[in-house]
Short mmCIF file of C-alpha atoms and ligand atoms in Angstrom, two decimals:
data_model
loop_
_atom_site.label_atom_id
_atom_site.label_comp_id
_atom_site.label_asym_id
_atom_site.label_seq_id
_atom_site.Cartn_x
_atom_site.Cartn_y
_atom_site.Cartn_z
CA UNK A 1 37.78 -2.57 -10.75
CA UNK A 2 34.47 -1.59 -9.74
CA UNK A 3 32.56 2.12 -10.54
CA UNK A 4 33.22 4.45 -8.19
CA UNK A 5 32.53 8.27 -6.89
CA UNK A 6 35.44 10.60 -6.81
CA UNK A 7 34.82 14.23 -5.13
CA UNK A 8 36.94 16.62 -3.20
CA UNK A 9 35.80 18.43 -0.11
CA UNK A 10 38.10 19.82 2.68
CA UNK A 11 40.80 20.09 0.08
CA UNK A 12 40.71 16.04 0.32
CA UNK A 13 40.15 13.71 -2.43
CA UNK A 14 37.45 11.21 -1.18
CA UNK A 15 36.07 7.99 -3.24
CA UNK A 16 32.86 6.01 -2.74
CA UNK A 17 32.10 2.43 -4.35
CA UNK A 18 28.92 2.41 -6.74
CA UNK A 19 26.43 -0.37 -6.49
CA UNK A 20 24.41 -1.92 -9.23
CA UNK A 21 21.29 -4.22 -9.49
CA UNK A 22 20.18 -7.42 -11.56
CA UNK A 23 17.99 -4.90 -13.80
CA UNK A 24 21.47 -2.68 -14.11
CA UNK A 25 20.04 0.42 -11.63
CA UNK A 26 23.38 2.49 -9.74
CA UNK A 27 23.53 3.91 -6.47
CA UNK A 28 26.38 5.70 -4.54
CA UNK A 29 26.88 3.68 -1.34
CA UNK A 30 27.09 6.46 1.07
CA UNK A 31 27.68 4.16 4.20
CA UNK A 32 31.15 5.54 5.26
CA UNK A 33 30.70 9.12 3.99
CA UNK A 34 30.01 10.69 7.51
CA UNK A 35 33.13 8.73 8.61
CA UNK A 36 35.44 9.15 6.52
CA UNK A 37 34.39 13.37 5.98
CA UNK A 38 31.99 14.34 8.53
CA UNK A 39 28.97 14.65 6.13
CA UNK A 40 25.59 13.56 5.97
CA UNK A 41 23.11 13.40 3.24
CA UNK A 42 19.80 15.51 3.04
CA UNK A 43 16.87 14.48 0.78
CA UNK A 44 13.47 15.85 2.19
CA UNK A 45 10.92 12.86 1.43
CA UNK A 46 14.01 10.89 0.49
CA UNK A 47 13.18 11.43 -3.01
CA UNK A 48 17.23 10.16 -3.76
CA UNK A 49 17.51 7.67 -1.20
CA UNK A 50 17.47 4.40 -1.21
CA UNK A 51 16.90 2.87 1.90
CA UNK A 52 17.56 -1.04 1.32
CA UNK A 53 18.56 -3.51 -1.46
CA UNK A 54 16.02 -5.89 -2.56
CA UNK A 55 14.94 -8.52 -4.13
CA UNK A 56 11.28 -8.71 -4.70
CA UNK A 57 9.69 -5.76 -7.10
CA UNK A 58 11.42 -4.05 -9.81
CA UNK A 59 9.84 -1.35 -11.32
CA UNK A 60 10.87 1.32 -13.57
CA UNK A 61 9.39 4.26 -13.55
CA UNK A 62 9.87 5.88 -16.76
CA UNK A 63 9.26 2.90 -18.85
CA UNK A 64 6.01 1.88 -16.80
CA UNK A 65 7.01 -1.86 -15.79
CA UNK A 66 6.31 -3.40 -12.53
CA UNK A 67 7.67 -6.76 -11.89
CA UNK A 68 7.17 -9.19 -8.69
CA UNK A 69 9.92 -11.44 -8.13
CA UNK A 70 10.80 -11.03 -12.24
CA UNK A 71 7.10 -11.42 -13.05
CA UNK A 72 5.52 -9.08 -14.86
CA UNK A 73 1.87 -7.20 -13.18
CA UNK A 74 -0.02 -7.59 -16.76
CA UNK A 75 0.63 -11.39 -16.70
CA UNK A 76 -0.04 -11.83 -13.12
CA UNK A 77 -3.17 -9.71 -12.87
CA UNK A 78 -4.25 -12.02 -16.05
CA UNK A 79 -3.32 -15.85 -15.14
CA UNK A 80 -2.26 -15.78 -11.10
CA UNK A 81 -4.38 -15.57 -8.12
CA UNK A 82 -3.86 -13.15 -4.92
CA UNK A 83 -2.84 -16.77 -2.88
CA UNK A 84 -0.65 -17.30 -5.46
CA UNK A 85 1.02 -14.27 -5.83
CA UNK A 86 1.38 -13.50 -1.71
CA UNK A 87 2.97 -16.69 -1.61
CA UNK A 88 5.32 -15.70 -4.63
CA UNK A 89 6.15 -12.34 -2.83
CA UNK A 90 6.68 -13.98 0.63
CA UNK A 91 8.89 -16.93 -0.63
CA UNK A 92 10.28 -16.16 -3.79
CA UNK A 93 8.83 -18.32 -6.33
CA UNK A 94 6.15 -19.36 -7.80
CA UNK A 95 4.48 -22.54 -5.91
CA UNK A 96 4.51 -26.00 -7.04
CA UNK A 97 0.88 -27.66 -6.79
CA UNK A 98 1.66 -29.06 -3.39
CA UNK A 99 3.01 -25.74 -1.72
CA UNK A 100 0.18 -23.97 -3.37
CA UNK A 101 -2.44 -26.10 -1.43
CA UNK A 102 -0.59 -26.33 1.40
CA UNK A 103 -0.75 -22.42 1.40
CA UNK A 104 -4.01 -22.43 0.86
CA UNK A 105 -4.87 -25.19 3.25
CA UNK A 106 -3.11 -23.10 6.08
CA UNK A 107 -4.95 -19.69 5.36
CA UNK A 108 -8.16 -21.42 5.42
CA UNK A 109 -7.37 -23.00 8.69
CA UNK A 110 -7.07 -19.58 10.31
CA UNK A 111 -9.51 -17.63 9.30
CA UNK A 112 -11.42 -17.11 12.71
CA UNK A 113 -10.40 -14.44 14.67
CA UNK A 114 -10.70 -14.37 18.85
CA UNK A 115 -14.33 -14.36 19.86
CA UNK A 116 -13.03 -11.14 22.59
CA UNK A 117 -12.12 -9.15 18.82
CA UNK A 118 -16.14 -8.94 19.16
CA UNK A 119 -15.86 -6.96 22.34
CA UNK A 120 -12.99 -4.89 20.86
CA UNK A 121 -15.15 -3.71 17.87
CA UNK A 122 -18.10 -2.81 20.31
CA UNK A 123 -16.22 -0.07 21.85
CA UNK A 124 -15.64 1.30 18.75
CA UNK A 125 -18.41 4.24 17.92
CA UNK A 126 -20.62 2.98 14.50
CA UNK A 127 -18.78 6.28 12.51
CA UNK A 128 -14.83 5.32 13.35
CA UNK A 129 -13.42 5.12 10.30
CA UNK A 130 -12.59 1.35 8.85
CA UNK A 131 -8.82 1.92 8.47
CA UNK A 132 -8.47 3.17 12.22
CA UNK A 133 -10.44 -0.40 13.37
CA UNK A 134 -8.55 -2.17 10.69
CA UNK A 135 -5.23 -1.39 12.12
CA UNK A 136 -6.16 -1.49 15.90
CA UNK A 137 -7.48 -5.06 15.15
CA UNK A 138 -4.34 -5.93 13.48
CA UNK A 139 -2.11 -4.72 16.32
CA UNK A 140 -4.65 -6.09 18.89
CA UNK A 141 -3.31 -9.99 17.75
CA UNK A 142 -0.04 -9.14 20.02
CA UNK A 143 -2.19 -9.46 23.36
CA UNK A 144 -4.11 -12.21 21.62
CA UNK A 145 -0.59 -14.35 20.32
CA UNK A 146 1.74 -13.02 22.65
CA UNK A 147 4.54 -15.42 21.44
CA UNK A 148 4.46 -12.99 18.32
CA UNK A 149 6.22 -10.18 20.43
CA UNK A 150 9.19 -11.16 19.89
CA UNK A 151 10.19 -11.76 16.05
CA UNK A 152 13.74 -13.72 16.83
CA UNK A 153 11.44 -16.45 19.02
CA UNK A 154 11.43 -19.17 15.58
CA UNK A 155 10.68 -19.09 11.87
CA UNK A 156 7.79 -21.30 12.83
CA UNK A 157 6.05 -18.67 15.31
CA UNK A 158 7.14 -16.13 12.41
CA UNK A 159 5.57 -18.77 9.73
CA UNK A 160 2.53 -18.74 11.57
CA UNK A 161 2.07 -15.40 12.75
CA UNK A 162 2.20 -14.45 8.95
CA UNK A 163 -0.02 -17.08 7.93
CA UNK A 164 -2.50 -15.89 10.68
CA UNK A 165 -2.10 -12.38 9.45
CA UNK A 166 -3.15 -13.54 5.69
CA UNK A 167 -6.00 -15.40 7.35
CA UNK A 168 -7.64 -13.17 9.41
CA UNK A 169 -7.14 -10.20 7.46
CA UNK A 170 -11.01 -10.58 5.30
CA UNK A 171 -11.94 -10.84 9.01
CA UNK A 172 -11.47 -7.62 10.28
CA UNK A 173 -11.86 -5.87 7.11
CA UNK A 174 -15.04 -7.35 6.68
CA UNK A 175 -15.84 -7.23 10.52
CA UNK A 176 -14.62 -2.97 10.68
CA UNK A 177 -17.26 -2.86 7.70
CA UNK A 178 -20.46 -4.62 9.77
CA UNK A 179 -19.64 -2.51 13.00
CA UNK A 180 -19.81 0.96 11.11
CA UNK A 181 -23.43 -0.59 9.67
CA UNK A 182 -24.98 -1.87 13.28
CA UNK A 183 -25.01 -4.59 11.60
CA UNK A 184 -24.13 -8.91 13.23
CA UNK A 185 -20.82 -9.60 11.86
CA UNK A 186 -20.54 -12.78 10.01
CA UNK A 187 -18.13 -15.87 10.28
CA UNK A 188 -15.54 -16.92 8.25
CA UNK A 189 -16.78 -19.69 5.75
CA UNK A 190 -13.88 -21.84 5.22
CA UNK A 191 -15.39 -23.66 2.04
CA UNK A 192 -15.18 -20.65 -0.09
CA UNK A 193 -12.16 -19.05 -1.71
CA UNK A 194 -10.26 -16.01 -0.29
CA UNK A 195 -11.89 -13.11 -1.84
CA UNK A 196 -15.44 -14.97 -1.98
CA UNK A 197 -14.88 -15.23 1.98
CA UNK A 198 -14.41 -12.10 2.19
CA UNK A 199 -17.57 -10.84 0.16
CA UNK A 200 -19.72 -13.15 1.69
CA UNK A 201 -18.34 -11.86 5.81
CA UNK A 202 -18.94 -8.06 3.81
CA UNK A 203 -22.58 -8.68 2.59
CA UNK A 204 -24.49 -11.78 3.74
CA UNK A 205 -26.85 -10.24 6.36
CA UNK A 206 -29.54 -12.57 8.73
CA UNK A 207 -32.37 -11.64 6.79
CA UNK A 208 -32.21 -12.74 3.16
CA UNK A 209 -29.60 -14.89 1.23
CA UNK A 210 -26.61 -13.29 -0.48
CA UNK A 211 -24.75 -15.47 -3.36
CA UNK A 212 -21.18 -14.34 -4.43
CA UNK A 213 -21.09 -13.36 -7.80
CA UNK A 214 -18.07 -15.13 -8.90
CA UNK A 215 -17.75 -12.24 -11.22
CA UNK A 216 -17.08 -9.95 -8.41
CA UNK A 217 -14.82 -12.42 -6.94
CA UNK A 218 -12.82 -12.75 -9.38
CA UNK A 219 -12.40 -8.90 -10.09
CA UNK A 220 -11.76 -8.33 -6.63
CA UNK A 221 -8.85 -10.66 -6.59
CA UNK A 222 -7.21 -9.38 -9.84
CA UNK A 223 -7.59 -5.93 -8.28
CA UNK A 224 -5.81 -7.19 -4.41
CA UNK A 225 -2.92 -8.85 -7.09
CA UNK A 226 -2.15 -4.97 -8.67
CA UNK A 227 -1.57 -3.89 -5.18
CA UNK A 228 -0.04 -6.81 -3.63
CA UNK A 229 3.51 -4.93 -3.59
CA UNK A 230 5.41 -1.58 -4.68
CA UNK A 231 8.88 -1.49 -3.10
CA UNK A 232 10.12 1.05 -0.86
CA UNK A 233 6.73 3.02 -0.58
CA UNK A 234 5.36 5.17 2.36
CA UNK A 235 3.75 2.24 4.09
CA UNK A 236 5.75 -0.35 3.33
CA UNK A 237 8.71 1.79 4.50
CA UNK A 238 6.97 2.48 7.45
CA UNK A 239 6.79 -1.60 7.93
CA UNK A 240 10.27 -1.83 7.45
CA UNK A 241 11.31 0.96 9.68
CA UNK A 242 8.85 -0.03 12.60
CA UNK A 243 10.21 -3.81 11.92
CA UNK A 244 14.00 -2.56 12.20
CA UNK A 245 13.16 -2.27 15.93
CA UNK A 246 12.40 -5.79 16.52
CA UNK A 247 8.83 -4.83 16.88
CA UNK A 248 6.40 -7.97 16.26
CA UNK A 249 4.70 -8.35 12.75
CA UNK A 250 1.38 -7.24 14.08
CA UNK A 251 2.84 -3.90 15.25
CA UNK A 252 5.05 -3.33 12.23
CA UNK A 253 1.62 -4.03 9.59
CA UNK A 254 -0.33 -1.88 11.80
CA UNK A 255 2.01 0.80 11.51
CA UNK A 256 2.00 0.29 7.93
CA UNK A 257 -1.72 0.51 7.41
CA UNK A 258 -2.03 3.80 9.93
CA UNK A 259 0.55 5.03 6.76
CA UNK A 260 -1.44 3.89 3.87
CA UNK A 261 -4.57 5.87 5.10
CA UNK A 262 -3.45 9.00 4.32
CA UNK A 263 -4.88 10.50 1.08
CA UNK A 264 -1.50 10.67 -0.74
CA UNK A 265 -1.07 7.21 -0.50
CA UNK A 266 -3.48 4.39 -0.52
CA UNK A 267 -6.59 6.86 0.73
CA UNK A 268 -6.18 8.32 -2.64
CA UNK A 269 -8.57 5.75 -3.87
CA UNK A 270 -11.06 7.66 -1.75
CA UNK A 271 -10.42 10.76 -2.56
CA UNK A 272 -10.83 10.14 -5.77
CA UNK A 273 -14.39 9.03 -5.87
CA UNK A 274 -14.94 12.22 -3.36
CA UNK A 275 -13.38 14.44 -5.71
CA UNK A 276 -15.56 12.62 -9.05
CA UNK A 277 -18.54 12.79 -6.80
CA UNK A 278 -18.10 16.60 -6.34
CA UNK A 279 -17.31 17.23 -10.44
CA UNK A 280 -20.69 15.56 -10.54
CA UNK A 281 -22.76 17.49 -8.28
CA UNK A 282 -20.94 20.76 -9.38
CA UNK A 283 -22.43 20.43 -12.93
CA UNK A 284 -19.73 18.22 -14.27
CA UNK A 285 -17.06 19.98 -15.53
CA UNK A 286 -13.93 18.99 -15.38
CA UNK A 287 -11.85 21.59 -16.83
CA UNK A 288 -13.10 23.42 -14.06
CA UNK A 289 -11.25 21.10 -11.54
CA UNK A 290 -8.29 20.93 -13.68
CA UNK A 291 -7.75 24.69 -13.28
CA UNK A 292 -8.00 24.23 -9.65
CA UNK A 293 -5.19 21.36 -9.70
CA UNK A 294 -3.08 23.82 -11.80
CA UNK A 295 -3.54 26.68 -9.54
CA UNK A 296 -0.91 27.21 -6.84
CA UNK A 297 -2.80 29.24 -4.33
CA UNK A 298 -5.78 26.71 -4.20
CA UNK A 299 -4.77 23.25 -2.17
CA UNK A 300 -6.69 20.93 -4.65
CA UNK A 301 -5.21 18.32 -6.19
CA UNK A 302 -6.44 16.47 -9.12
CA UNK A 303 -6.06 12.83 -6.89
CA UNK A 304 -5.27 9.95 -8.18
CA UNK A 305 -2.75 11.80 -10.62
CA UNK A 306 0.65 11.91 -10.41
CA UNK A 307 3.70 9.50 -8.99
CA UNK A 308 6.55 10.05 -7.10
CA UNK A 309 8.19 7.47 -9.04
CA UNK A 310 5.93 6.49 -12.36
CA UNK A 311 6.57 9.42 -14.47
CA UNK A 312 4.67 7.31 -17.28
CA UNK A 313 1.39 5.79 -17.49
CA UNK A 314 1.12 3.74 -14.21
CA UNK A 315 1.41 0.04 -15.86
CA UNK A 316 -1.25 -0.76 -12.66
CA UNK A 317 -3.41 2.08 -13.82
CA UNK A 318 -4.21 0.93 -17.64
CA UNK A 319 -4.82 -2.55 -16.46
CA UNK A 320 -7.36 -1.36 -13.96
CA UNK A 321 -8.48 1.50 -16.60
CA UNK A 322 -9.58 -1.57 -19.25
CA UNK A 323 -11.22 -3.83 -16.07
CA UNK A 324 -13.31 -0.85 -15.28
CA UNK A 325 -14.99 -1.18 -18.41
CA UNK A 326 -15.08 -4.87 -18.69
CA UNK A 327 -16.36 -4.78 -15.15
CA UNK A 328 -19.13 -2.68 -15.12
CA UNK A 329 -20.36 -3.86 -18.94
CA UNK A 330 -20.33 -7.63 -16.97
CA UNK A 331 -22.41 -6.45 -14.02
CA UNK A 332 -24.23 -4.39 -15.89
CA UNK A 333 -23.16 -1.39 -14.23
CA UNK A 334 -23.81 1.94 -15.70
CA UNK A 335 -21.74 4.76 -13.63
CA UNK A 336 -21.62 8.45 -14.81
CA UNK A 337 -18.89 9.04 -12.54
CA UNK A 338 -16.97 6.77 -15.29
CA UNK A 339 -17.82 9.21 -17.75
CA UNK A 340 -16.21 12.15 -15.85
CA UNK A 341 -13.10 10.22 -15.04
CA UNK A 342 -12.39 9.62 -18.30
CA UNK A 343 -13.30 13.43 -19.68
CA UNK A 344 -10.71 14.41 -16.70
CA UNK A 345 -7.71 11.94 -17.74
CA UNK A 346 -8.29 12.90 -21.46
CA UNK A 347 -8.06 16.72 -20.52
CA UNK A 348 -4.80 16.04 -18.02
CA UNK A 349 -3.14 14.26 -20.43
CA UNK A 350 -3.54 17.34 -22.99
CA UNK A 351 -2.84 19.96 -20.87
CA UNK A 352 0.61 20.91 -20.44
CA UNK A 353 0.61 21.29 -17.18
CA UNK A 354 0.51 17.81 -16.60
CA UNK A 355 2.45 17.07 -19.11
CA UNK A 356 5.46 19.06 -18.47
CA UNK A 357 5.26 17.41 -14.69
CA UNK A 358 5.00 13.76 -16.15
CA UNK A 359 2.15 13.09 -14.03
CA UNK A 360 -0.49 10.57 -14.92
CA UNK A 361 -3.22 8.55 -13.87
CA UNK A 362 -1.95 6.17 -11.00
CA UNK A 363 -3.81 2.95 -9.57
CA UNK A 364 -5.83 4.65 -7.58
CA UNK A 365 -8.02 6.44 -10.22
CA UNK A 366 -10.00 3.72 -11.61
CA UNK A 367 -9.75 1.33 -8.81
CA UNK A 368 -12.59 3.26 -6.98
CA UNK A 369 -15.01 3.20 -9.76
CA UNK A 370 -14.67 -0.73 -9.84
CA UNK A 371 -14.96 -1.35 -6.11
CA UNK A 372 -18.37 0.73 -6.42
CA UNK A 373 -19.36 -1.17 -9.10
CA UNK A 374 -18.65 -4.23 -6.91
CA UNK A 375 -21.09 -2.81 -4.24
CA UNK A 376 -18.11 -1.72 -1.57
CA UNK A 377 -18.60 1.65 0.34
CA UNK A 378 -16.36 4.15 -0.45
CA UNK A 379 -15.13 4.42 2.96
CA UNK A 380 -13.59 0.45 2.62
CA UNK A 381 -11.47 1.32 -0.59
CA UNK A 382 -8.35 1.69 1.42
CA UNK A 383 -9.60 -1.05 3.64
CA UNK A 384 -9.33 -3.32 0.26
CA UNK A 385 -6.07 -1.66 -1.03
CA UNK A 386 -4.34 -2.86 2.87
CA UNK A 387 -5.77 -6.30 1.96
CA UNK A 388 -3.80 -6.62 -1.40
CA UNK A 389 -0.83 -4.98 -0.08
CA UNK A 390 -0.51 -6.71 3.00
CA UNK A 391 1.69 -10.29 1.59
CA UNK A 392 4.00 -7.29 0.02
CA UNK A 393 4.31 -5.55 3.17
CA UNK A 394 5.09 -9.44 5.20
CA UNK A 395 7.65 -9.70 2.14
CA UNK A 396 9.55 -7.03 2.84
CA UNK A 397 9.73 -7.12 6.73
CA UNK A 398 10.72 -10.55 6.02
CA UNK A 399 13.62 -9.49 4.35
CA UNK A 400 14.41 -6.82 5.85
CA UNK A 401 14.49 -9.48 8.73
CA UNK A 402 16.70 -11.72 6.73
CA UNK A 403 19.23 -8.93 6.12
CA UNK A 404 20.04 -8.40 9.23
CA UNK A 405 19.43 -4.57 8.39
CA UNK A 406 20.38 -2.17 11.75
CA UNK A 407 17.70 -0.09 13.50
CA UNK A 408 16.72 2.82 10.33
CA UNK A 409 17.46 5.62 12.19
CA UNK A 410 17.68 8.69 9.79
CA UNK A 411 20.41 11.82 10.76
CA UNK A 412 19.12 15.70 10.78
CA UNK A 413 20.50 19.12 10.06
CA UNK A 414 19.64 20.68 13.39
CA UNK A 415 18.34 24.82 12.38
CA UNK A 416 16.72 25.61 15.89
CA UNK A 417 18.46 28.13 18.50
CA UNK A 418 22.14 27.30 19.86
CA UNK A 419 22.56 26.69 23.51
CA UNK A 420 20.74 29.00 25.28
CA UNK A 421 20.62 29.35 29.75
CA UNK A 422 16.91 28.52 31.41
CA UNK A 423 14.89 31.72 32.16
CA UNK A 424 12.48 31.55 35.24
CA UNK A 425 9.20 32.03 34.57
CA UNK A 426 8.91 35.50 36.66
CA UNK A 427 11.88 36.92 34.67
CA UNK A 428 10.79 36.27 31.34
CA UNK A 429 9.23 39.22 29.26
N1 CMC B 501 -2.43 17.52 -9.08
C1 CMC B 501 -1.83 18.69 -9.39
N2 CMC B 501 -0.50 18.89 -9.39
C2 CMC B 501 0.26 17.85 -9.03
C3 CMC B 501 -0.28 16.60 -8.69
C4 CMC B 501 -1.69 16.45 -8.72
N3 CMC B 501 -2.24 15.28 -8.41
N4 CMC B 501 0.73 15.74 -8.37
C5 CMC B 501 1.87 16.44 -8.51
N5 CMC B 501 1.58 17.71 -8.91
C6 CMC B 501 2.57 18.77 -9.22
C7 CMC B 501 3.14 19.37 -7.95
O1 CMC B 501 2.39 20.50 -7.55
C8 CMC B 501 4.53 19.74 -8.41
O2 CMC B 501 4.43 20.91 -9.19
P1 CMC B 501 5.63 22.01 -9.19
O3 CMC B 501 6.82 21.31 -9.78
O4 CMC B 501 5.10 23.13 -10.02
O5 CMC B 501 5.84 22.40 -7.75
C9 CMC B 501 4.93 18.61 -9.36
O6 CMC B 501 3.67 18.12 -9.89
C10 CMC B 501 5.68 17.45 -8.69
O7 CMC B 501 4.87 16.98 -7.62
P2 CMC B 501 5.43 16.60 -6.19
O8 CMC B 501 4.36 16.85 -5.18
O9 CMC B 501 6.76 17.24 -5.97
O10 CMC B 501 5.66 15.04 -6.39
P3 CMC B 501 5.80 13.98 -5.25
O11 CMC B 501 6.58 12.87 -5.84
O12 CMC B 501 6.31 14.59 -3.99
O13 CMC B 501 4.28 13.52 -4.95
C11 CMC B 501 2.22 12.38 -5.10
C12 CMC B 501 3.70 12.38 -5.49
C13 CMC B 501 1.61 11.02 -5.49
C14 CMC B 501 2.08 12.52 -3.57
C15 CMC B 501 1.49 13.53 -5.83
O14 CMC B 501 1.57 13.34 -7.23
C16 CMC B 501 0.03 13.68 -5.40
O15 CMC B 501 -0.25 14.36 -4.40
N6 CMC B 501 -0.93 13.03 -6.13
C17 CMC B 501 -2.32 13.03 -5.72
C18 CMC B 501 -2.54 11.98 -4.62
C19 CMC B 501 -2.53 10.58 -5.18
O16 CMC B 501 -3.16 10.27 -6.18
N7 CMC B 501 -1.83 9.67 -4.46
C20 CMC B 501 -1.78 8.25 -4.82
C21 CMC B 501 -0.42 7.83 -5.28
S1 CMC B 501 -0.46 6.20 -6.05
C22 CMC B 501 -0.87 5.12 -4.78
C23 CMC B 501 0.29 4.86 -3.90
O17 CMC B 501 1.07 3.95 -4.22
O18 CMC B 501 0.45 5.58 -2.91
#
């Protein structure tokens, strides 16, 4: 006999099956409570709620792991590549040889985007932010593969759309970059690898010759493979959510990008630099801005602290803590806002503040510091974050696709006035 709920309400006796996961995780399954008593759940932020069951990232937030598909992030981030690992997250295992190049292969093929996205970026003005043209661009593809609209059409059109989406994604990113310079965007160059591409559409300019520090490269590609998924986040809820309506792929990652922007999520990695930047020019002292984060009248936040489920070091965060420093002492990169972030995490993680509320440093407050050190504008961190999350977000539309799961369409507890008869304007007071 399986686990179940018991509890009374209504002077009935009412009992609800438990579920359980591979790694031994329990949930109620609430899906006939409002039937069978007339109740609905209410979890602001659905910090209780579990919206689906899957199957492709465990992580457990009190003992710091984070696992694709079974695979542990430290290994991953080590001996994988970001090709590698999207294909892992989309499909479910590793690749053989064969699957990998034929991966590969197809991404490279599709790299070019629509000479017309050229138009599309002109009428953006040279300030719009990169994650606003990012996301238009994405959601643009539905005029420019219209056989995308509709996501029941084949699992080849899906296959492709979401190898086109992999493709073209160093496009845009790269191309949102060169329109808020003035500067000619560059074409895709089909010979180099993924995250080279991508450097070289970022930084080769008409006037002198730019070489791809396969140092950079390959840091950039360990860094898109620590965000390449994190289960039932903001954005990747979002994609699931927008998905549930049969929306296309394009819409449902746009959507999910417009969500990562925001500076509790991915634009944390921002916000952080902003916030180190300011220590910096206010003297340097970070006690100072700890105070601040501790005070509840003053809206600061010490960003890039804190989880709403790691309430342990942030497995991401110590991997990216130790690149940092490798990193920088490889380019030969001497950065002083290093220096602060690290006076700031030591002085967090004695104050008791923090510790009481279990919050540490997450992946976004390092991540920054390398991305400078790679030469990208601070503005294109979140650009670079949607880059390594997007084969998590295709994942998980996939199978929330697969699951047949219904339109999400959460319930409310209505608290505005009762029924109340129309007033004409003259009579009103
Ligand atoms: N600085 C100061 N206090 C904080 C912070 C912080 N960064 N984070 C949480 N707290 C406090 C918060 O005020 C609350 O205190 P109290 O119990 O006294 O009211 C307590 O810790 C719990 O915080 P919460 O806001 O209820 O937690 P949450 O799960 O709703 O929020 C969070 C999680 C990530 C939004 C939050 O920690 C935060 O705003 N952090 C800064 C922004 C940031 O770095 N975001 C990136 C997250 S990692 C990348 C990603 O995957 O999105």
């Amino acid at each position: 006999m399986s686990e179940t709920v018991k509890f009374s309400y209504g002077g009935k006796d009412f009992e609800l099956p438990i579920i359980e996961g591979t790694e031994n995780e329990k949930a109620i399954d609430i899906a006939k409570l409002r039937a069978q008593t007339g109740l609905i759940t209410i979890d602001p932020g659905f910090k209780n709620t579990g919206s689906t069951t899957s199957s492709i990232t465990f992580l457990d937030g009190e003992l710091g792991v984070l696992r694709y598909r079974g695979y542990n992030i430290e290994e991953l981030a080590e001996k994988s590549t970001f090709l590698e690992v999207a294909y892992l997250l989309i499909y479910g295992n590793l690749p053989t040889q064969s699957q990998y190049e034929k991966f590969t292969r197809e991404i490279t093929t599709h790299t070019l985007v629509h000479e017309d996205i050229k138009k599309i970026l002109e009428g953006f003005p040279s300030n719009a932010h990169p994650m606003g043209v990012l996301s238009s661009l994405i959601c643009s593809q539905t005029a420019f593969y219209p056989d995308s609209l509709n996501p029941n059409r084949s699992e080849d059109q899906l296959t492709l759309s979401i190898v086109r989406l992999i493709a073209k994604m160093p496009t845009f990113a790269a191309w949102a970059y060169k329109n808020k310079m003035g500067h000619p965007v560059n074409y895709p160059d089909n010979s180099l690898d993924y995250c080279s591409n991508f450097l070289n559409m970022m930084f080769a300019l008409p006037v002198e010759k730019y070489e791809v520090d396969p140092i950079v490269a390959k840091a950039l590609d360990s860094l898109l493979i620590l965000h390449a998924d994190h289960e039932q986040n903001c954005s990747t809820s979002t994609v699931r959510l927008v998905g549930s309506s049969q929306a296309s792929v394009y819409a449902s990652i746009s959507a999910g990008i417009n969500a990562l922007w925001g500076p509790l999520h991915g634009g944390a990695n921002q916000s952080v630099i902003e916030m180190l930047e300011a220590i910096k020019a206010d003297g340097g002292d970070a006690k100072k801005y700890l105070d601040k984060a501790k005070d509840k009248n003053d809206p600061f936040r010490l960003m890039g602290f804190g989880h709403r489920v790691y309430k342990n070091f942030d497995p991401r965060a110590k991997i990216i803590k130790k690149a940092a420093d490798d990193v920088l002492g490889k380019l030969g990169v001497s950065d002083p806002v290093l220096d602060i972030a690290k006076e700031l995490e030591y002085a967090a993680l004695n104050d008791q503040y923090f510790v009481e509320r279990n919050l540490y440093p997450n992946v976004d407050f390092y991540s920054g510091i390398i991305y400078r050190a790679l030469g990208i504008p601070t503005d294109m961190f979140t650009v670079l974050f949607a880059m390594g999350r997007l084969p998590g977000w295709i994942a998980q539309w996939k199978e929330m696709r697969h699951n047949g799961e219904p339109i999400g369409r959460p319930r409310q507890i209505y608290t505005g006035a009762v029924d109340r008869n129309y007033i004409p304007m003259n009579k009103r007071g």
